[in-house]
Amino acid sequence: MTPRALARSSPSPRTHWRTRLRRRPEALSSGEQLAELSDLFDSEASSVRDREAWESLRLRWVGKKQGKLRDLLSGMGALPPEERRDYGQAVNQLKQKVEARLAELGTELEARESAAALRASAVDVTLPGRRPALGSLHPVTLVRQELEEIFAELGFSVAEGPEIEDDYHNFEALNFPHDHPARDTQDTFFLDPAGPAPGLLLRTHTSPVQIRTMLARKPPIRIICPGRVFRNDNDLRHSPMFHQIEGLAVGEGITVGDLKGTLEAFIKRLFSPDTGVRLRPSF
């Protein structure tokens, strides 16, 4: 016989196993044969190291088309009727063992993959969390918030405007004469002192917000204008930048008595109800 003929006549191990199953099913019904298959599965399962090997093992044993357990059950038809019950029970026990071990291996692989992913991320999940840096609001901000809350209770709303102003809103609309000292560079930060006048400047008070509000809204108006202002003045009593708050109420029937009552209510709410208030006209 030629080598080619020999190769054709020698079945593969899988084909040989199935041929024995079809020709000698009575051999597979014995406890020895099933024990041999059980040992074979244990040996193959012990060599599984990754998901690909696990999937290959699953298909070989419980695959719907080529699984060994399927072949075992398909051989029951050639057995005598009195042997089929014991044979089927033994095969089902082996099937339960195989499926349980496959599930166990799948869980182990999943745990290994999760551990490998954690190691790859280089993050130690057992370390304590990092506490965020704790901070607090600036005292000026806290005071401003309190002032806004007090005036809100008195019926005022907060109005804001730009810190970079033009000459009209900062001076002209407030009736500042052209020769007023506040228009001089010694008192005001002009953004381009050498440029054509009037130019842009850093607002010297929050009064421009009142002008913008009255131009944009109709009475009645009741607002406060808190914010930063800038003046070219720096000594022990003054700072180039400081905070200011102004109030504006426009409407019918408003009197100086309303102004006095608002100021007294504001002072007592800010400090204490027992705070004494004395009003002196001054500029």
Short mmCIF file of C-alpha atoms in Angstrom, two decimals, residues 8-177:
data_model
loop_
_atom_site.label_atom_id
_atom_site.label_comp_id
_atom_site.label_asym_id
_atom_site.label_seq_id
_atom_site.Cartn_x
_atom_site.Cartn_y
_atom_site.Cartn_z
CA ARG A 8 -6.33 7.92 3.50
CA SER A 9 -7.07 4.77 5.46
CA SER A 10 -5.95 6.25 8.81
CA PRO A 11 -8.81 8.28 10.32
CA SER A 12 -8.16 11.33 12.49
CA PRO A 13 -8.34 10.84 16.27
CA ARG A 14 -11.77 12.58 16.32
CA THR A 15 -13.10 10.43 13.45
CA HIS A 16 -11.69 7.35 15.07
CA TRP A 17 -13.44 8.18 18.35
CA ARG A 18 -16.77 8.67 16.61
CA THR A 19 -16.32 5.43 14.62
CA ARG A 20 -15.84 3.52 17.86
CA LEU A 21 -18.93 5.23 19.26
CA ARG A 22 -21.09 4.13 16.33
CA ARG A 23 -19.69 0.60 16.14
CA ARG A 24 -19.36 -0.23 19.84
CA PRO A 25 -21.83 1.84 21.87
CA GLU A 26 -21.92 -0.89 24.46
CA ALA A 27 -18.30 -0.04 25.34
CA LEU A 28 -19.24 3.55 26.11
CA SER A 29 -22.01 2.49 28.45
CA SER A 30 -19.55 1.10 30.93
CA GLY A 31 -18.36 3.08 33.91
CA GLU A 32 -14.76 2.65 32.80
CA GLN A 33 -15.32 4.34 29.45
CA LEU A 34 -17.16 7.30 31.01
CA ALA A 35 -14.50 7.58 33.70
CA GLU A 36 -11.90 7.69 30.94
CA LEU A 37 -13.77 10.54 29.26
CA SER A 38 -14.11 12.32 32.61
CA ASP A 39 -10.36 12.10 33.14
CA LEU A 40 -9.77 13.33 29.60
CA PHE A 41 -11.94 16.38 30.24
CA ASP A 42 -10.14 17.11 33.53
CA SER A 43 -6.82 16.97 31.70
CA GLU A 44 -7.96 19.32 28.95
CA ALA A 45 -9.62 21.70 31.42
CA SER A 46 -6.43 21.96 33.48
CA SER A 47 -4.57 23.32 30.45
CA VAL A 48 -6.99 26.19 29.80
CA ARG A 49 -5.21 29.53 30.29
CA ASP A 50 -7.18 32.04 28.23
CA ARG A 51 -10.59 32.76 26.77
CA GLU A 52 -9.74 31.25 23.39
CA ALA A 53 -8.72 27.90 24.93
CA TRP A 54 -11.88 27.93 27.07
CA GLU A 55 -14.09 28.45 24.03
CA SER A 56 -12.32 25.63 22.18
CA LEU A 57 -12.85 23.29 25.15
CA ARG A 58 -16.53 24.22 25.36
CA LEU A 59 -17.13 23.51 21.68
CA ARG A 60 -15.34 20.16 21.86
CA TRP A 61 -17.43 18.91 24.76
CA VAL A 62 -20.82 20.62 24.72
CA GLY A 63 -20.95 22.07 21.20
CA LYS A 64 -24.29 21.55 19.47
CA LYS A 65 -22.71 20.23 16.27
CA GLN A 66 -19.51 18.42 17.27
CA GLY A 67 -19.59 18.11 21.05
CA LYS A 68 -18.43 14.84 22.58
CA LEU A 69 -21.39 14.71 24.95
CA ARG A 70 -23.76 15.01 22.01
CA ASP A 71 -22.06 12.06 20.36
CA LEU A 72 -22.40 10.05 23.56
CA LEU A 73 -26.15 10.65 23.70
CA SER A 74 -26.58 9.95 19.98
CA GLY A 75 -25.17 6.43 20.52
CA MET A 76 -27.92 5.45 22.93
CA GLY A 77 -30.08 4.20 20.07
CA ALA A 78 -27.78 1.23 19.45
CA LEU A 79 -27.95 0.03 23.07
CA PRO A 80 -30.39 -2.55 24.38
CA PRO A 81 -33.46 -0.89 25.94
CA GLU A 82 -32.64 -2.21 29.42
CA GLU A 83 -29.22 -0.44 29.36
CA ARG A 84 -30.31 2.93 28.04
CA ARG A 85 -31.55 4.31 31.36
CA ASP A 86 -28.33 3.70 33.28
CA TYR A 87 -26.28 4.81 30.32
CA GLY A 88 -28.27 8.05 29.95
CA GLN A 89 -27.99 8.85 33.66
CA ALA A 90 -24.23 8.32 33.59
CA VAL A 91 -23.84 10.54 30.53
CA ASN A 92 -26.01 13.26 32.12
CA GLN A 93 -23.84 13.17 35.25
CA LEU A 94 -20.77 13.65 33.08
CA LYS A 95 -22.54 16.49 31.24
CA GLN A 96 -23.38 18.23 34.52
CA LYS A 97 -19.78 17.93 35.63
CA VAL A 98 -18.49 19.34 32.32
CA GLU A 99 -20.91 22.27 32.34
CA ALA A 100 -20.17 23.09 35.99
CA ARG A 101 -16.42 23.02 35.36
CA LEU A 102 -16.78 25.18 32.25
CA ALA A 103 -18.76 27.75 34.25
CA GLU A 104 -16.13 27.69 36.98
CA LEU A 105 -13.34 28.16 34.44
CA GLY A 106 -15.25 31.05 32.84
CA THR A 107 -15.55 32.79 36.21
CA GLU A 108 -11.86 32.27 36.93
CA LEU A 109 -10.88 33.67 33.53
CA GLU A 110 -13.11 36.70 34.04
CA ALA A 111 -11.50 37.36 37.41
CA ARG A 112 -8.03 36.99 35.87
CA GLU A 113 -8.90 39.36 33.03
CA SER A 114 -10.25 41.94 35.49
CA ALA A 115 -7.12 41.68 37.62
CA ALA A 116 -4.92 42.05 34.53
CA ALA A 117 -6.87 45.13 33.44
CA LEU A 118 -6.41 46.69 36.88
CA ARG A 119 -2.68 45.99 36.81
CA ALA A 120 -2.42 47.46 33.33
CA SER A 121 -4.13 50.65 34.45
CA ALA A 122 -1.42 51.18 37.10
CA VAL A 123 -4.01 52.37 39.61
CA ASP A 124 -3.97 50.96 43.11
CA VAL A 125 -7.66 50.80 43.96
CA THR A 126 -6.84 50.03 47.59
CA LEU A 127 -5.29 53.45 48.17
CA PRO A 128 -7.43 55.94 50.09
CA GLY A 129 -9.13 58.59 48.00
CA ARG A 130 -7.61 62.03 47.55
CA ARG A 131 -9.43 64.68 49.48
CA PRO A 132 -10.13 67.82 47.47
CA ALA A 133 -8.45 70.97 48.64
CA LEU A 134 -10.80 72.87 50.90
CA GLY A 135 -11.29 76.54 50.27
CA SER A 136 -13.57 79.37 51.30
CA LEU A 137 -14.99 82.52 49.83
CA HIS A 138 -13.14 85.80 50.23
CA PRO A 139 -14.48 87.96 53.10
CA VAL A 140 -15.40 90.70 50.64
CA THR A 141 -17.42 88.20 48.61
CA LEU A 142 -19.19 86.98 51.73
CA VAL A 143 -20.11 90.53 52.75
CA ARG A 144 -21.33 91.35 49.25
CA GLN A 145 -23.56 88.27 49.23
CA GLU A 146 -25.01 89.25 52.59
CA LEU A 147 -25.69 92.81 51.41
CA GLU A 148 -27.44 91.55 48.28
CA GLU A 149 -29.62 89.22 50.36
CA ILE A 150 -30.65 92.05 52.70
CA PHE A 151 -31.63 94.39 49.87
CA ALA A 152 -33.42 91.55 48.09
CA GLU A 153 -35.60 91.19 51.19
CA LEU A 154 -36.31 94.92 50.94
CA GLY A 155 -37.49 94.55 47.34
CA PHE A 156 -34.34 95.57 45.45
CA SER A 157 -32.79 93.67 42.55
CA VAL A 158 -29.08 93.54 41.68
CA ALA A 159 -27.89 95.43 38.59
CA GLU A 160 -24.40 95.13 37.13
CA GLY A 161 -22.41 96.90 34.46
CA PRO A 162 -18.99 96.90 32.76
CA GLU A 163 -15.88 97.81 34.72
CA ILE A 164 -14.40 99.42 31.58
CA GLU A 165 -16.56 102.46 30.92
CA ASP A 166 -16.71 105.39 28.54
CA ASP A 167 -16.64 109.06 29.45
CA TYR A 168 -20.36 109.53 28.84
CA HIS A 169 -21.64 106.96 31.34
CA ASN A 170 -18.93 107.60 33.93
CA PHE A 171 -18.92 111.43 33.86
CA GLU A 172 -21.06 113.20 31.25
CA ALA A 173 -24.40 111.59 32.08
CA LEU A 174 -23.77 112.27 35.78
CA ASN A 175 -23.29 116.02 35.14
CA PHE A 176 -19.55 116.08 35.89
CA PRO A 177 -18.17 119.37 34.52
#
